[in-house]
Coordinates of C-alpha atoms in Angstrom, one line a residue:
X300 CA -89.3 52.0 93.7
X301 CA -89.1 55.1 91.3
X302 CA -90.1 52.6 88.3
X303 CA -92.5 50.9 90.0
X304 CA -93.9 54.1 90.9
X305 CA -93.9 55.9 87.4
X306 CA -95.3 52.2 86.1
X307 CA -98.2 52.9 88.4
X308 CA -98.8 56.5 87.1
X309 CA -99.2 55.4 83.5
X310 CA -101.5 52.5 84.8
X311 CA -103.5 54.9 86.2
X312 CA -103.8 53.6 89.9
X313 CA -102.7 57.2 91.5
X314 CA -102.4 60.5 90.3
X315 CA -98.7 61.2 90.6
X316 CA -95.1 59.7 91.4
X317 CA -94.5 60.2 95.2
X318 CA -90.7 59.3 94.2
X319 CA -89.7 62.6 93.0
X320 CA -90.1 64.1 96.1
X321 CA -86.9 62.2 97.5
X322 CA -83.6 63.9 96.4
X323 CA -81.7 60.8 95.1
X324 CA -78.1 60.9 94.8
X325 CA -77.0 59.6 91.2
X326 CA -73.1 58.0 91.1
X327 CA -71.4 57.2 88.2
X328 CA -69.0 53.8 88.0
X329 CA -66.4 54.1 91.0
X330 CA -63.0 53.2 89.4
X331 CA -61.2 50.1 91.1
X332 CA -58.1 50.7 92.8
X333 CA -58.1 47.7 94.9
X334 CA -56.0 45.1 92.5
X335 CA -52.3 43.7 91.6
X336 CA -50.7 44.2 88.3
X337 CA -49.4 41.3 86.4
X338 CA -46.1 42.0 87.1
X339 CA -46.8 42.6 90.6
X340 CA -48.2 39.6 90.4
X341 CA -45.6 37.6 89.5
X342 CA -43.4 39.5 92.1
X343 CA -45.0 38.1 95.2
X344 CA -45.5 34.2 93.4
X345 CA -42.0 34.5 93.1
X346 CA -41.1 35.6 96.7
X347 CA -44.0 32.6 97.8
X348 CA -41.9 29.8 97.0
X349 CA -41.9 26.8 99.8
X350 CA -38.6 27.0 102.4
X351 CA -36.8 24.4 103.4
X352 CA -37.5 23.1 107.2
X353 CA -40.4 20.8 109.2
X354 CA -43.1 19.1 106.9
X355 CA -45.6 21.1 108.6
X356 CA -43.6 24.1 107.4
X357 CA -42.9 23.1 104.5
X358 CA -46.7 22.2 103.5
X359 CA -47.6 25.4 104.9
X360 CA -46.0 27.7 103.4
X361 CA -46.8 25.2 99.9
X362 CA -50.3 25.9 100.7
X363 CA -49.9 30.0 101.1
X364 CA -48.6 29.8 97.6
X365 CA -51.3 27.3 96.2
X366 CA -54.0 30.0 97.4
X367 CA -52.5 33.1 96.4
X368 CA -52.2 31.0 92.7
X369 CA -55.5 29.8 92.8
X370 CA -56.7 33.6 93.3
X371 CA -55.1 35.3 91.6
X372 CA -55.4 32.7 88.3
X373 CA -58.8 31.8 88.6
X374 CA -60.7 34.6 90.4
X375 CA -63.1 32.9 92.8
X376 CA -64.4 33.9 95.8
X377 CA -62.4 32.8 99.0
X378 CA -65.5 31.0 100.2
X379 CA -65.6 29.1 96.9
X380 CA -62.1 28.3 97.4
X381 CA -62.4 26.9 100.4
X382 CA -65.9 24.6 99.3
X383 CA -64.1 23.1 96.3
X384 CA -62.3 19.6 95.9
X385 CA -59.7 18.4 94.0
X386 CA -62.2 16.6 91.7
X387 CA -63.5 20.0 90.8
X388 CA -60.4 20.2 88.4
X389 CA -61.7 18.1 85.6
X390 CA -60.2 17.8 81.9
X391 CA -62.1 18.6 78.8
X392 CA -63.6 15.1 77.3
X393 CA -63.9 17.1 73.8
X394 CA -60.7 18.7 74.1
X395 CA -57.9 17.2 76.1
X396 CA -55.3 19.4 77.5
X397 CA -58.3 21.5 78.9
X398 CA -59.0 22.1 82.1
X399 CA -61.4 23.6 83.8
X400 CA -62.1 24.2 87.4
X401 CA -66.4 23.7 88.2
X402 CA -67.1 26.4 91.3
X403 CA -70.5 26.3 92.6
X404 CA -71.0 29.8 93.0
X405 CA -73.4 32.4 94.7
X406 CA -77.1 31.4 94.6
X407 CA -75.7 28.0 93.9
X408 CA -75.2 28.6 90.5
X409 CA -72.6 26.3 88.7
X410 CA -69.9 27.8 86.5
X411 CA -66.7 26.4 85.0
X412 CA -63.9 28.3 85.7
X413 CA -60.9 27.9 82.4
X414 CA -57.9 26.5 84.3
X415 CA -54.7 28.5 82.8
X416 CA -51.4 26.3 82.1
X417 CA -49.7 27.9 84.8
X418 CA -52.4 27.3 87.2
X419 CA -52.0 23.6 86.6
X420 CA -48.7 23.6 87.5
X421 CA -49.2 24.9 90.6
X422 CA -51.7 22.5 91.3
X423 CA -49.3 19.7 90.3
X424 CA -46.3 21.4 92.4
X425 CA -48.8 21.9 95.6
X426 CA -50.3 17.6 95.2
X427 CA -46.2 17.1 95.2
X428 CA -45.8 18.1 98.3
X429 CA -49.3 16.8 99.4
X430 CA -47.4 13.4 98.8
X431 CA -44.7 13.7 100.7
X432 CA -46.7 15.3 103.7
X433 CA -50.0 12.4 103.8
X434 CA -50.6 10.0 100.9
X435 CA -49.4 9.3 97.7
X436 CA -51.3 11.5 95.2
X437 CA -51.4 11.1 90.6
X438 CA -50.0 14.1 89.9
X439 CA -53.4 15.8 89.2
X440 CA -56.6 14.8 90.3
X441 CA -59.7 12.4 89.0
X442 CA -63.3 13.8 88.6
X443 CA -64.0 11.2 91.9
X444 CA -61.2 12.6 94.2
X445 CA -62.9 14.3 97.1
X446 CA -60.0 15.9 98.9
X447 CA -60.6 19.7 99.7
X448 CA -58.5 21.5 97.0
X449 CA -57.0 23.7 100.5
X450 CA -56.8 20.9 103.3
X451 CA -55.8 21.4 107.0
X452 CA -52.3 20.9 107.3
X453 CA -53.4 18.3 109.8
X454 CA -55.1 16.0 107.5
X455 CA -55.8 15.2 104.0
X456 CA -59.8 14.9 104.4
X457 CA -60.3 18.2 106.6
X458 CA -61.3 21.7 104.9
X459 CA -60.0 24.9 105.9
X460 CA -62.8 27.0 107.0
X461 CA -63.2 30.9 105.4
X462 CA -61.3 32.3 109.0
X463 CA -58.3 30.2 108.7
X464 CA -58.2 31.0 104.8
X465 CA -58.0 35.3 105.5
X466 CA -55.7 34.7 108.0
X467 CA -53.5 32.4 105.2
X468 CA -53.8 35.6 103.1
X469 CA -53.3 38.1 105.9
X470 CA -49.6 36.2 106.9
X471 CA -48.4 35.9 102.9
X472 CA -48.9 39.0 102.7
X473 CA -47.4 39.6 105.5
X474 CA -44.0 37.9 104.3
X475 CA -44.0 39.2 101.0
X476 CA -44.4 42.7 102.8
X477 CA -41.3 41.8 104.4
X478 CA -39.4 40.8 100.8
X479 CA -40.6 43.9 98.9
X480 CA -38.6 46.9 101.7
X481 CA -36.7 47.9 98.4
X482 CA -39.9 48.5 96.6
X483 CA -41.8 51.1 99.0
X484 CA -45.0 51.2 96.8
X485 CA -45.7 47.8 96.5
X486 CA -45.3 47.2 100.0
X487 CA -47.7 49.5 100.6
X488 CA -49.8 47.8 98.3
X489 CA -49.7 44.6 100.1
X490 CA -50.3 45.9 103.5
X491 CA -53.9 46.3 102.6
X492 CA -54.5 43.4 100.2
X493 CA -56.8 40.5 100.8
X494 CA -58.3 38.0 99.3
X495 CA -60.9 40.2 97.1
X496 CA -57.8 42.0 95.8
X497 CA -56.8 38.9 94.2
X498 CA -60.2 38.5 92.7
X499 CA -60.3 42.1 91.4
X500 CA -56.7 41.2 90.3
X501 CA -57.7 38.1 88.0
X502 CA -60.8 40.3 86.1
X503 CA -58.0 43.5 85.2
X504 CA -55.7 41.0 84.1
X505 CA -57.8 39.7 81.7
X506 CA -59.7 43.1 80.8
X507 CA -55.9 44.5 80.1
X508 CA -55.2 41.6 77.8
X509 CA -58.4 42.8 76.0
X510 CA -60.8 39.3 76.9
X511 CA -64.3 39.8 76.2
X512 CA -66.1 41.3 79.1
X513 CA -68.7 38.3 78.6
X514 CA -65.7 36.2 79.2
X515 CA -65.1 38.1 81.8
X516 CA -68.1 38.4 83.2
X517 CA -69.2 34.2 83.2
X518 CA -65.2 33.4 84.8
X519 CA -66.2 35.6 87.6
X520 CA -69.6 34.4 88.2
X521 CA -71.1 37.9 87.8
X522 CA -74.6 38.8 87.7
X523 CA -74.3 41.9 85.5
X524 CA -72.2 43.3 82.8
X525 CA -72.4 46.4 84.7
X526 CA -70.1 44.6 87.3
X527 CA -67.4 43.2 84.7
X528 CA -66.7 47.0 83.7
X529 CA -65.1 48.1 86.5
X530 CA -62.0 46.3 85.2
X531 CA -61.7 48.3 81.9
X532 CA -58.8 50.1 83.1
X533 CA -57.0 49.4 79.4
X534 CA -60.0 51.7 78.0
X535 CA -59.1 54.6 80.5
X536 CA -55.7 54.7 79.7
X537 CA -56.0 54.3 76.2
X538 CA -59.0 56.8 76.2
X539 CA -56.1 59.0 78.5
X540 CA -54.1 58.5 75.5
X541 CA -56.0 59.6 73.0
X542 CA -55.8 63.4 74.1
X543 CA -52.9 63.5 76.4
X544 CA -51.3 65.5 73.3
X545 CA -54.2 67.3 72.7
X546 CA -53.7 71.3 72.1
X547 CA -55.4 74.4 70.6
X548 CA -52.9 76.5 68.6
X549 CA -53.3 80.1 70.3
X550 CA -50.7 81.6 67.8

């Protein structure tokens, strides 16, 4: 309103710029506290491996790690996870050994999403035990395979819906919670993650291993650069370390 205002000023349609009359409140960039290191990370992957016991068990608790993976690797939304198929995980024609996952995103915007190595294997470990629960599956999916990438435990064909999905995240966190007593901060930590953690987990890994923040900015679907910088944490620290020695000799 304050440009559009100021535009109409200099256009000459009225005399002055009713805008400055409102006290606005200016903020700088907030700095993001809400993500998972790497290593903490890798910490609860490790403690979401799938336990012995009923199939239904068994492919549930396959599925809790699937999601947390698929999150934290990948960076998509929850609702986007839940509105992708398997087919959405399609190998490079130019380049094969590359995958990429294709999101349809907010505004339905299309992106492709680079699938990391490790992410593949998950997705191979979590259509393993797909095939011992339903049908026989390839060990990773065609372009043509329609099965939600996070199915019902009841059926193949059936879609989670958003709900079911937070409450997936709110109960892994709940059991790595329970893992982690001997590390009082992280379980702290988890108590309050959720599935937008993961997300603002995926851009700081990737900002701390010094990716582009265009890169950065396309993975995660983002309108605006100014969104992507949130994740420089690597720049405050190093910006910390820069003048942490810093002194003026008083002798």
């Amino acid at each position: 309103l304050d440009g559009m205002m100021q535009w109409l000023v200099q256009a000459g349609y009225i005399a002055g710029n009713p805008m400055i009359l409102q006290s606005v409140s200016r903020q700088g960039r907030k700095r993001l506290e809400r993500f998972l290191t790497q290593s903490e990370l890798g910490i609860c992957l490790r403690i979401l491996s799938e336990p012995s016991g009923s199939t239904t068990q068994h492919l549930a608790m396959a599925r809790q790690r699937w999601l947390f993976a698929l999150l934290a690797m990948t960076g998509i939304r929850i609702s986007e996870a839940c509105s992708i198929r398997m087919g959405d995980f399609q190998s490079s024609r130019r380049e094969p050994g590359q995958w990429w996952l294709h999101v349809l995103g907010k505004g339905a915007k299309v992106r492709q999403v680079p699938v990391p190595t490790q992410l593949l294997d998950e997705l191979q470990r979590f259509r393993a035990v797909l095939s011992r629960t339903f049908e026989r599956l390839p060990a990773l999916p065609s372009p043509d395979e329609t099965y939600p990438a996070l199915p019902s435990t009841r059926a193949l064909s059936a879609s989670i819906t958003r709900s079911s999905a937070h409450s997936i995240v709110k109960d892994m966190c709940a059991k790595i919670s329970g893992a982690v007593i001997d590390m009082p901060e992280l379980q702290s930590l988890i108590m309050n993650v959720s599935a937008h953690w993961l997300r603002h987990s995926y851009g700081t890994m990737l900002a701390d291993n010094n990716v582009d923040l265009r890169v950065i900015m396309d993975n995660m679907g983002h309108s605006s650069i100014q969104s992507t910088q949130v994740y420089l944490h690597t720049q405050e620290r190093s910006r910390h370390e820069a003048v942490k020695d810093l002194s003026i000799d008083v002798d």
